[in-house]
Coordinates of C-alpha atoms in Angstrom, one line a residue:
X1 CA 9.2 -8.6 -25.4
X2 CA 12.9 -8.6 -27.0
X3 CA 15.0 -6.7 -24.4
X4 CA 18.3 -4.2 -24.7
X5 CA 20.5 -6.9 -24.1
X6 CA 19.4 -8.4 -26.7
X7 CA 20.1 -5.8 -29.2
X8 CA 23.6 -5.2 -27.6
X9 CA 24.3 -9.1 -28.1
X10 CA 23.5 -8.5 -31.6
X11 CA 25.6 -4.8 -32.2
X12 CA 24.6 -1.7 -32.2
X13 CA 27.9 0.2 -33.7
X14 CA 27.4 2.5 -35.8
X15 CA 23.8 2.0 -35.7
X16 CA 21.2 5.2 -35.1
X17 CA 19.4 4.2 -32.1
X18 CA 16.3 6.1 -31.1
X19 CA 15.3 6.1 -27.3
X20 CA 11.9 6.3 -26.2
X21 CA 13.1 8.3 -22.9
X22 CA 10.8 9.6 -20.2
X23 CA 12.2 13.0 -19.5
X24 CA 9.2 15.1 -17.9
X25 CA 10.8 16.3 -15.2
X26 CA 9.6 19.3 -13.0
X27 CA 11.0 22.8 -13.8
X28 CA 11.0 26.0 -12.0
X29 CA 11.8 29.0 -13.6
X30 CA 13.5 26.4 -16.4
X31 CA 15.4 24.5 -13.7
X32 CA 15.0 21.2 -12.7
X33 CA 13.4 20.2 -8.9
X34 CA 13.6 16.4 -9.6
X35 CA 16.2 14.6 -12.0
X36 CA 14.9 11.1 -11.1
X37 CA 13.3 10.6 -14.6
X38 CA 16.5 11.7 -16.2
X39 CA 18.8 9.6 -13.8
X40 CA 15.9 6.7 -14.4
X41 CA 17.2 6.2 -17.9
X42 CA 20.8 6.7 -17.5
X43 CA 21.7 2.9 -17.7
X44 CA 20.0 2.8 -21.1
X45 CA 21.7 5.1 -22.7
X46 CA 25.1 4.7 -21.5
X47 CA 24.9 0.9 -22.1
X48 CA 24.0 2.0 -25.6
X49 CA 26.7 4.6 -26.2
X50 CA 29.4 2.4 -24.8
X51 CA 28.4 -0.1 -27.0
X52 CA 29.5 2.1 -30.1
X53 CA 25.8 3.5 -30.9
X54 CA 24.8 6.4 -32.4
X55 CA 22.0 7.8 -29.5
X56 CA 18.9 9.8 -30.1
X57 CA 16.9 10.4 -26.9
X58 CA 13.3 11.9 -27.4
X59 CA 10.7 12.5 -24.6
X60 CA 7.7 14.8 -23.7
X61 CA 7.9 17.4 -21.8
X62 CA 4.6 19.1 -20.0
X63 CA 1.4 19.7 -21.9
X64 CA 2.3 21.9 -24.9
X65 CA -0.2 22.5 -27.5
X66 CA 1.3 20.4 -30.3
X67 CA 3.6 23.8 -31.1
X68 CA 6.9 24.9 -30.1
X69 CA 7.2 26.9 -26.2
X70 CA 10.2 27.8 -24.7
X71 CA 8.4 27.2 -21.6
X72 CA 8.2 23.2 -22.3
X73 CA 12.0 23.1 -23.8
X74 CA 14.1 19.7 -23.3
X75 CA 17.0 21.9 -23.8
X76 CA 17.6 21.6 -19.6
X77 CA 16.7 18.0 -19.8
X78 CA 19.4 17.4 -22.3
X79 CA 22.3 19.7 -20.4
X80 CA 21.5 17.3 -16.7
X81 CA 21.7 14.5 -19.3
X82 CA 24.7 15.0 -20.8
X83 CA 26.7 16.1 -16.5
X84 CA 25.0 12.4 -15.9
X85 CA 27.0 11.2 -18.7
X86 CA 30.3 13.0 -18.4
X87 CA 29.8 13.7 -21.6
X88 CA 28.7 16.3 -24.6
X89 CA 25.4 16.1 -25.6
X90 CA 23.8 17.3 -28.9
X91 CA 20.6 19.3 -28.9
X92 CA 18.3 19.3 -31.6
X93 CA 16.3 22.4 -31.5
X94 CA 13.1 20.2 -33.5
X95 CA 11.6 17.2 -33.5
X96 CA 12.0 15.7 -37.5
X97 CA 13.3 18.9 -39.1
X98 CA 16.7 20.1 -40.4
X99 CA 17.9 20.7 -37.2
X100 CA 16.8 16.7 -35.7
X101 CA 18.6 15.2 -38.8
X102 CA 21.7 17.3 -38.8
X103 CA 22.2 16.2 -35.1
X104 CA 21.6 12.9 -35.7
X105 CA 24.0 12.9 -38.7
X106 CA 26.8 14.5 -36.4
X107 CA 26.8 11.8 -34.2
X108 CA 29.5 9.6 -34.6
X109 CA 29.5 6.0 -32.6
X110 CA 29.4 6.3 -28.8
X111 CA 27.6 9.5 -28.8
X112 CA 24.4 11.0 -27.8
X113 CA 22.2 13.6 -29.0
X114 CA 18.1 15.0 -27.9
X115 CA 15.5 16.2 -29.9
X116 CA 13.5 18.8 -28.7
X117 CA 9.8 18.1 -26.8
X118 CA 8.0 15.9 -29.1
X119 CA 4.7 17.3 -28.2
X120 CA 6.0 20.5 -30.2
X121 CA 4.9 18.2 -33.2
X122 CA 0.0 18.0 -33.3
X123 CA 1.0 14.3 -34.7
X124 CA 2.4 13.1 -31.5
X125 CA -0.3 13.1 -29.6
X126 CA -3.2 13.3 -32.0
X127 CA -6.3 11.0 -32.2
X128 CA -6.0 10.3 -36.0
X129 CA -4.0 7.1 -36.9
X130 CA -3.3 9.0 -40.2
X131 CA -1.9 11.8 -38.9
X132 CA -0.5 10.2 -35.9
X133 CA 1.4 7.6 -38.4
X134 CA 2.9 10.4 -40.4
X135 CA 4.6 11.8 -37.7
X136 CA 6.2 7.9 -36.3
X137 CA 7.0 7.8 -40.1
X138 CA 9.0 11.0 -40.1
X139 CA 10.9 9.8 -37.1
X140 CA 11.7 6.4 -38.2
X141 CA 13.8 8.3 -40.5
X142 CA 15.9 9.3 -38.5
X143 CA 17.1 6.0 -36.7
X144 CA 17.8 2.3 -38.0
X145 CA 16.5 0.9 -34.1
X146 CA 13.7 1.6 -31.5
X147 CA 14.3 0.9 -27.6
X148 CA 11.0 1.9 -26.2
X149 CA 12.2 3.3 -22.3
X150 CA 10.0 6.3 -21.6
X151 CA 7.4 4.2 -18.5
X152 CA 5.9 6.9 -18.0
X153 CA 4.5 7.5 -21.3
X154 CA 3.6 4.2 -22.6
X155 CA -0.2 4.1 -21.1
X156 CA -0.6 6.8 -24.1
X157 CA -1.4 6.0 -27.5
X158 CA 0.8 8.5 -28.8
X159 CA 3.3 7.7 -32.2
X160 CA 6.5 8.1 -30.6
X161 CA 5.4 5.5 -28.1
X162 CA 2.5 3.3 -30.3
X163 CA 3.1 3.8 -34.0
X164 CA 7.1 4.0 -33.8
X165 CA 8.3 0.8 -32.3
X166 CA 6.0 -1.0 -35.8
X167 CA 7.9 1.0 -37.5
X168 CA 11.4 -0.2 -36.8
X169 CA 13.1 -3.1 -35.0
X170 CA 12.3 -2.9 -31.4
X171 CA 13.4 -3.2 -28.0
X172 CA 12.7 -2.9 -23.8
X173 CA 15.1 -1.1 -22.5
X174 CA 16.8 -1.0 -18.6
X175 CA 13.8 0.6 -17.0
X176 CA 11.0 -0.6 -18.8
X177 CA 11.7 -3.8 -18.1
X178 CA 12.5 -3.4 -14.5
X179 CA 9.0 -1.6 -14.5
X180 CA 7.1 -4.6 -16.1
X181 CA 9.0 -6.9 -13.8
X182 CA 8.1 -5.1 -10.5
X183 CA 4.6 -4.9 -11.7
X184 CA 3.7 -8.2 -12.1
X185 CA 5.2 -8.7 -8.4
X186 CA 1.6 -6.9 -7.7
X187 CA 0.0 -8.8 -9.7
X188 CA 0.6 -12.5 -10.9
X189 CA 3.2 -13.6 -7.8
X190 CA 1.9 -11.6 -4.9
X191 CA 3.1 -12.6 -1.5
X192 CA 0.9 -11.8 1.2
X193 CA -0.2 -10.0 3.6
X194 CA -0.6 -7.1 0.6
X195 CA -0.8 -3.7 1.7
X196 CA -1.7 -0.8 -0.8
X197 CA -1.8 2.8 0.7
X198 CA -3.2 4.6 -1.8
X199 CA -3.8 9.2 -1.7
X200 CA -3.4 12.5 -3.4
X201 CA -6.1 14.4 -4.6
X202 CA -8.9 13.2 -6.3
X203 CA -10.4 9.6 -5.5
X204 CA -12.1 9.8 -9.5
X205 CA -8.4 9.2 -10.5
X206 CA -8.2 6.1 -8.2
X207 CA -11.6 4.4 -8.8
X208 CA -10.5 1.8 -11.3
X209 CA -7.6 0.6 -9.6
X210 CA -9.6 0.5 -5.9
X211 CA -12.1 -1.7 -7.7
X212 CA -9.5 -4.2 -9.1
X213 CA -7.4 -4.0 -5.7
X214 CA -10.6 -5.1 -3.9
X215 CA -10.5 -8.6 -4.9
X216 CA -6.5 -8.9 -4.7
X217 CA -5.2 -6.6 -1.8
X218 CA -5.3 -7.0 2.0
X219 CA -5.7 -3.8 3.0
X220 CA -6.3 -0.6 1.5
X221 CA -4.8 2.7 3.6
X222 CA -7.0 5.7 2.4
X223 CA -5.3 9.2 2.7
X224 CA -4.9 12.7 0.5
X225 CA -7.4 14.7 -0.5
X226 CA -9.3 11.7 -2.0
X227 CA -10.4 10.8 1.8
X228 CA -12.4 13.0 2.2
X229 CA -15.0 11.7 0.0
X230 CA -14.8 8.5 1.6
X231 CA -15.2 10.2 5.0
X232 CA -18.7 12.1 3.2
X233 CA -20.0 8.8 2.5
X234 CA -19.6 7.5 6.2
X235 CA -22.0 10.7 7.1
X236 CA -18.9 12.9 8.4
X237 CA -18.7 16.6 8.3
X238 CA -15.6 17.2 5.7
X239 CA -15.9 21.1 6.0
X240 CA -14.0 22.7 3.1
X241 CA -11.8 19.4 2.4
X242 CA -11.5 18.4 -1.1
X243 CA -14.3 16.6 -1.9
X244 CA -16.0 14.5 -4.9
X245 CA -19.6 14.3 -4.2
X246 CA -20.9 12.9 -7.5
X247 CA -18.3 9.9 -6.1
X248 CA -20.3 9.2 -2.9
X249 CA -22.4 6.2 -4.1
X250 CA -19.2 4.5 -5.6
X251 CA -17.4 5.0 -2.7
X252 CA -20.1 3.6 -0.2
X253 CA -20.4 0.2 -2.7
X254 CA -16.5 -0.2 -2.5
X255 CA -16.3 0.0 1.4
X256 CA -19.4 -2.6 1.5
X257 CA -17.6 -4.7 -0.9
X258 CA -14.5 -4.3 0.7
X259 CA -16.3 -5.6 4.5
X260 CA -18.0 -8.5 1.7
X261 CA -14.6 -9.7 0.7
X262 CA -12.7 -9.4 3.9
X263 CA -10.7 -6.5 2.3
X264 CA -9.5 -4.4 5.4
X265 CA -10.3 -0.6 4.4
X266 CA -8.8 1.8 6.5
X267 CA -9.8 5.5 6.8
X268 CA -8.3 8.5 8.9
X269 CA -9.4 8.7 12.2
X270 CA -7.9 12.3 12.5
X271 CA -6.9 14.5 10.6
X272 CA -4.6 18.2 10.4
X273 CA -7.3 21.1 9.4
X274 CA -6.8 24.4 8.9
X275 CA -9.4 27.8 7.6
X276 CA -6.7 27.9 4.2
X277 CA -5.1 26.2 1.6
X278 CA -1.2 27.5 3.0
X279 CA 1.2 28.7 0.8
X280 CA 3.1 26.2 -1.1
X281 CA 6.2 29.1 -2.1
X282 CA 6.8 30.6 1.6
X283 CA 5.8 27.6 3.2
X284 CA 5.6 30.0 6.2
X285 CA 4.2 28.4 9.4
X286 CA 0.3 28.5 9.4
X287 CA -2.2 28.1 12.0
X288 CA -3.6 24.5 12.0
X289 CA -5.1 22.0 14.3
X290 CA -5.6 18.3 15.0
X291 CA -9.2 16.8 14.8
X292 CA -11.1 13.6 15.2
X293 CA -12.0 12.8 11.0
X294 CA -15.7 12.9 12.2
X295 CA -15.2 16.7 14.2
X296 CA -13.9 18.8 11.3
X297 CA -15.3 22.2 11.7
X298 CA -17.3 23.1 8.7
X299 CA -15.1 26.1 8.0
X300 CA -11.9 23.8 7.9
X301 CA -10.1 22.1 5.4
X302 CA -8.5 18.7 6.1
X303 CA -4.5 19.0 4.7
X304 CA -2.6 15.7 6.3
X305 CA -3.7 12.7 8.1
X306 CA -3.0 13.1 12.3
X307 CA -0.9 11.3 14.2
X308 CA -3.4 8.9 15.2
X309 CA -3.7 7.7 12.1
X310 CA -0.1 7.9 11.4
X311 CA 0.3 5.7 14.1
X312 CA -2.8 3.3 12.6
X313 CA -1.1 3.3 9.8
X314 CA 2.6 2.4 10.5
X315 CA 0.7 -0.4 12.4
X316 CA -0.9 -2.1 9.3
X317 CA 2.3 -1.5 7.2
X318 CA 4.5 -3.7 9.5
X319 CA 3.8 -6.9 8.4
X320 CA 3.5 -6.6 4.9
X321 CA 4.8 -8.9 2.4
X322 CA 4.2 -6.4 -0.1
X323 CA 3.7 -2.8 -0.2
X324 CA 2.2 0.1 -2.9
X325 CA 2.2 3.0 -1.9
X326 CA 0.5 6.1 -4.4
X327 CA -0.2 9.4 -4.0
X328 CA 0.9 11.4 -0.8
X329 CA -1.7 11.5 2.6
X330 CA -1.9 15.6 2.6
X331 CA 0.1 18.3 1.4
X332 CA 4.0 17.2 1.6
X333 CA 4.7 20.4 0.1
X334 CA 4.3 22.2 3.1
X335 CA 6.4 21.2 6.1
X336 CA 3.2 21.7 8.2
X337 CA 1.2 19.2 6.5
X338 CA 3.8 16.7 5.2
X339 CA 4.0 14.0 8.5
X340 CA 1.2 12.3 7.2
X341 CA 3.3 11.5 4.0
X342 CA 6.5 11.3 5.9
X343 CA 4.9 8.5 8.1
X344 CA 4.0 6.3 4.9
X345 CA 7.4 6.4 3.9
X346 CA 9.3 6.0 6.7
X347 CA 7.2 2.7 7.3
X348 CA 7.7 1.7 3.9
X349 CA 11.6 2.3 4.8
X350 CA 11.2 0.1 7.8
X351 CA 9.3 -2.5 6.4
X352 CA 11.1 -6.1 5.5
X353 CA 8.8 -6.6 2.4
X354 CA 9.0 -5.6 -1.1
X355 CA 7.9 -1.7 -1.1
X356 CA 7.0 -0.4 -4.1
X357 CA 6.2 3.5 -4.5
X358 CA 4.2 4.2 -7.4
X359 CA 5.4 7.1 -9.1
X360 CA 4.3 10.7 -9.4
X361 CA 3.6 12.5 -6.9
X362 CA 4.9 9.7 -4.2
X363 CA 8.2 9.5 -6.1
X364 CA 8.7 13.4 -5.8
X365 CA 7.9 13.6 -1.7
X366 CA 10.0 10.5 -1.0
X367 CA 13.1 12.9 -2.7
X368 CA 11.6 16.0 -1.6
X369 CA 11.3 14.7 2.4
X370 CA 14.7 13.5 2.2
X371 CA 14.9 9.3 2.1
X372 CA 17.5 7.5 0.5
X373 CA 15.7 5.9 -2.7
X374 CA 17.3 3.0 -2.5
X375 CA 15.9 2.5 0.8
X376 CA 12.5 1.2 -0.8
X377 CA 11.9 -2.2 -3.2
X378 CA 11.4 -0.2 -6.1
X379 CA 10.4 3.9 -7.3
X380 CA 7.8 3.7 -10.4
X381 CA 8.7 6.7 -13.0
X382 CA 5.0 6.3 -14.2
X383 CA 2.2 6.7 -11.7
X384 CA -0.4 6.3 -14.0
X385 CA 1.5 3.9 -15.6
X386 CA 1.5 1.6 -12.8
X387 CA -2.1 2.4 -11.7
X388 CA -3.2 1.4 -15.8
X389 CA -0.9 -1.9 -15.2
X390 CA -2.9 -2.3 -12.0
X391 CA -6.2 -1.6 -13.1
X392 CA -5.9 -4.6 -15.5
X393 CA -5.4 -2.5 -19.4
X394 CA -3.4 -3.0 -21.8
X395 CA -0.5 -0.2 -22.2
X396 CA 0.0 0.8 -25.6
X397 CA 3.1 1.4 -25.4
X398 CA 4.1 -2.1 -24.3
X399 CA 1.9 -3.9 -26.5
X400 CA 3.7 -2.3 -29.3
X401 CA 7.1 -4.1 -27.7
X402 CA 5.3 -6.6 -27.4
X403 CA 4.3 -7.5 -30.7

């Protein structure tokens, strides 16, 4: 995989670079709660600008349907890029039309311009190479270089991610191949004891990656909503806790397997329950209490691990070597369920080995609760990214550097 610094080596002035960017980043009310993916890509495109390139920055945005919404707009995207710069930024307000090539053909060296969402566009994301092709085609046009830096796309097989990069020379940038780097850390050259806490909400999105870490990790912390189903297939009440019967049987297999293969697989032994789901805008206090995680009342819904379990927890994180850590342990959102997550993180801070949070959701509460990012080994911009990486598939996205 030929990097950004090789491409700079070579020259890029004058040249039309097109970036690959990751700029999904949470709105509310068409602000943005979380920069990080934006920040994330910064060095990229400022090495490339101050190198005398012509910058075009494309990303998703959301889950439009392959039409143009206000509501899905990089249009805010661009304005935080372009404060992160210090500098002007152009805004395209299409993806390949008049409006994308008269941007790009008003940029002179050193500057930067975005196009708007690329999922605006059906061929972005569509299932047929055909049509899929005809929109990376449309796009080549409008650079002379590809830097593929968007990690949080490139598990899809979509053409600004897959059928560009064939299209025109192409290049890792800055974050992409930090990403690739860390994640082999996990992988190919992992010192031990491993630790991987893994949560959020549903354990159908973490089934792959459980059954590859069972033959690599030390121990696996279970927590979030996913949990619960794990909790079901020991014989516990769960109540009104999220929960993925159909998942039972899997889940019984990997905790056999993981007593077979000396994994260590930890579960809550309490947990914070309360009669309602609380309300993630007031985030008024609610009425909650603290249970053993084989005593929840069938009329209660687990939200957090409890602080015996926070405790556990910390405990096995101590000693690690190596640390993932994906998907938050209850509902961070809310001050009244968020210790759970807050006690990951906080061991993760205090931990001598190489942490590693992977994206999403975990990425979001370790800003949202407050920690200083550069506290941990490394932040993943792609959770399911890092979980695809994990689970042993090829990306498309990287194969396409790759080759």
């Amino acid at each position: 995989m030929k990097t950004i610094d090789e491409l700079l080596a070579d020259g890029v002035s004058g040249k039309r670079v097109f970036v690959r960017a990751d700029l999904n980043v949470p709105l509310a009310d068409g602000t943005i709660t979380d920069d990080g993916r934006i920040r994330a890509v910064l060095p990229t495109v400022k090495a490339l600008a101050d190198a005398g390139a012509k910058v075009i920055v494309a990303s998703h945005l959301g889950r439009p349907k392959g039409a143009p919404d206000p509501a899905f707009s990089l249009l805010p995207a661009a304005e935080r890029l372009g404060e992160l710069l210090g500098a002007p930024v152009a805004f395209a307000q299409d993806t390949v039309g008049p409006a994308a090539h008269d941007a790009v053909d008003g940029l002179e060296p050193g500057q930067v311009a975005v196009i708007e969402n690329l999922r605006f566009n059906p061929g972005e994301t569509a299932k047929d190479d055909t049509e899929r092709g005809e929109f990376a085609d449309r796009l080549a046009a409008l650079a002379d270089v590809y830097v593929g830096d968007g990690f949080g796309a490139v598990h899809r097989k979509h053409a600004s991610v897959y059928d560009l990069p064939k299209r025109l020379p192409h290049y890792a940038g800055y974050l992409i191949a930090t990403e690739v780097g860390v994640l082999r850390k996990l992988t190919d050259d992992v010192k031990r004891p491993y630790v991987v806490a893994l949560g959020g909400a549903k354990v159908s999105d973490k089934l792959a990656v459980i059954d590859q870490l069972l033959g690599k990790a030390d121990r696996l912390l279970i927590g979030g909503g996913m949990a619960y189903t794990f909790l079901k297939a020991k014989g516990y009440e769960v109540g009104i806790s999220l929960l993925q019967e159909d998942q039972v049987p899997v889940v019984t297999e990997y905790m056999q397997r993981a007593e077979k293969n000396g994994v260590e697989l930890l579960l809550p032994v309490d947990v914070v329950v309360a009669g309602e789901f609380p309300d993630l805008k007031a985030k008024a206090p609610t009425e909650h209490t603290v249970v053993d995680a084989d005593k929840i009342p069938a009329d209660q819904e687990g939200l957090d691990i409890g602080p015996k379990t926070r405790e556990l927890y910390a405990s096995k994180l101590t000693d690690a070597e190596t640390v993932f850590w994906n998907g938050p342990m209850g509902v961070f959102e809310h001050p009244d369920y968020a210790e759970g997550t807050k006690a990951v993180a906080q061991a993760l801070v205090d931990s001598d080995g190489f942490t590693v949070v992977g994206g999403g959701d975990s990425a979001a509460a370790v800003r949202t609760l407050g920690f200083d990012e550069n506290a941990f080994g490394h932040i993943s911009t792609g959770g399911g990214a890092s979980l695809e990486y994990l689970e042993g598939k090829t990306l498309p996205g990287l194969a396409a550097l790759e080759d």
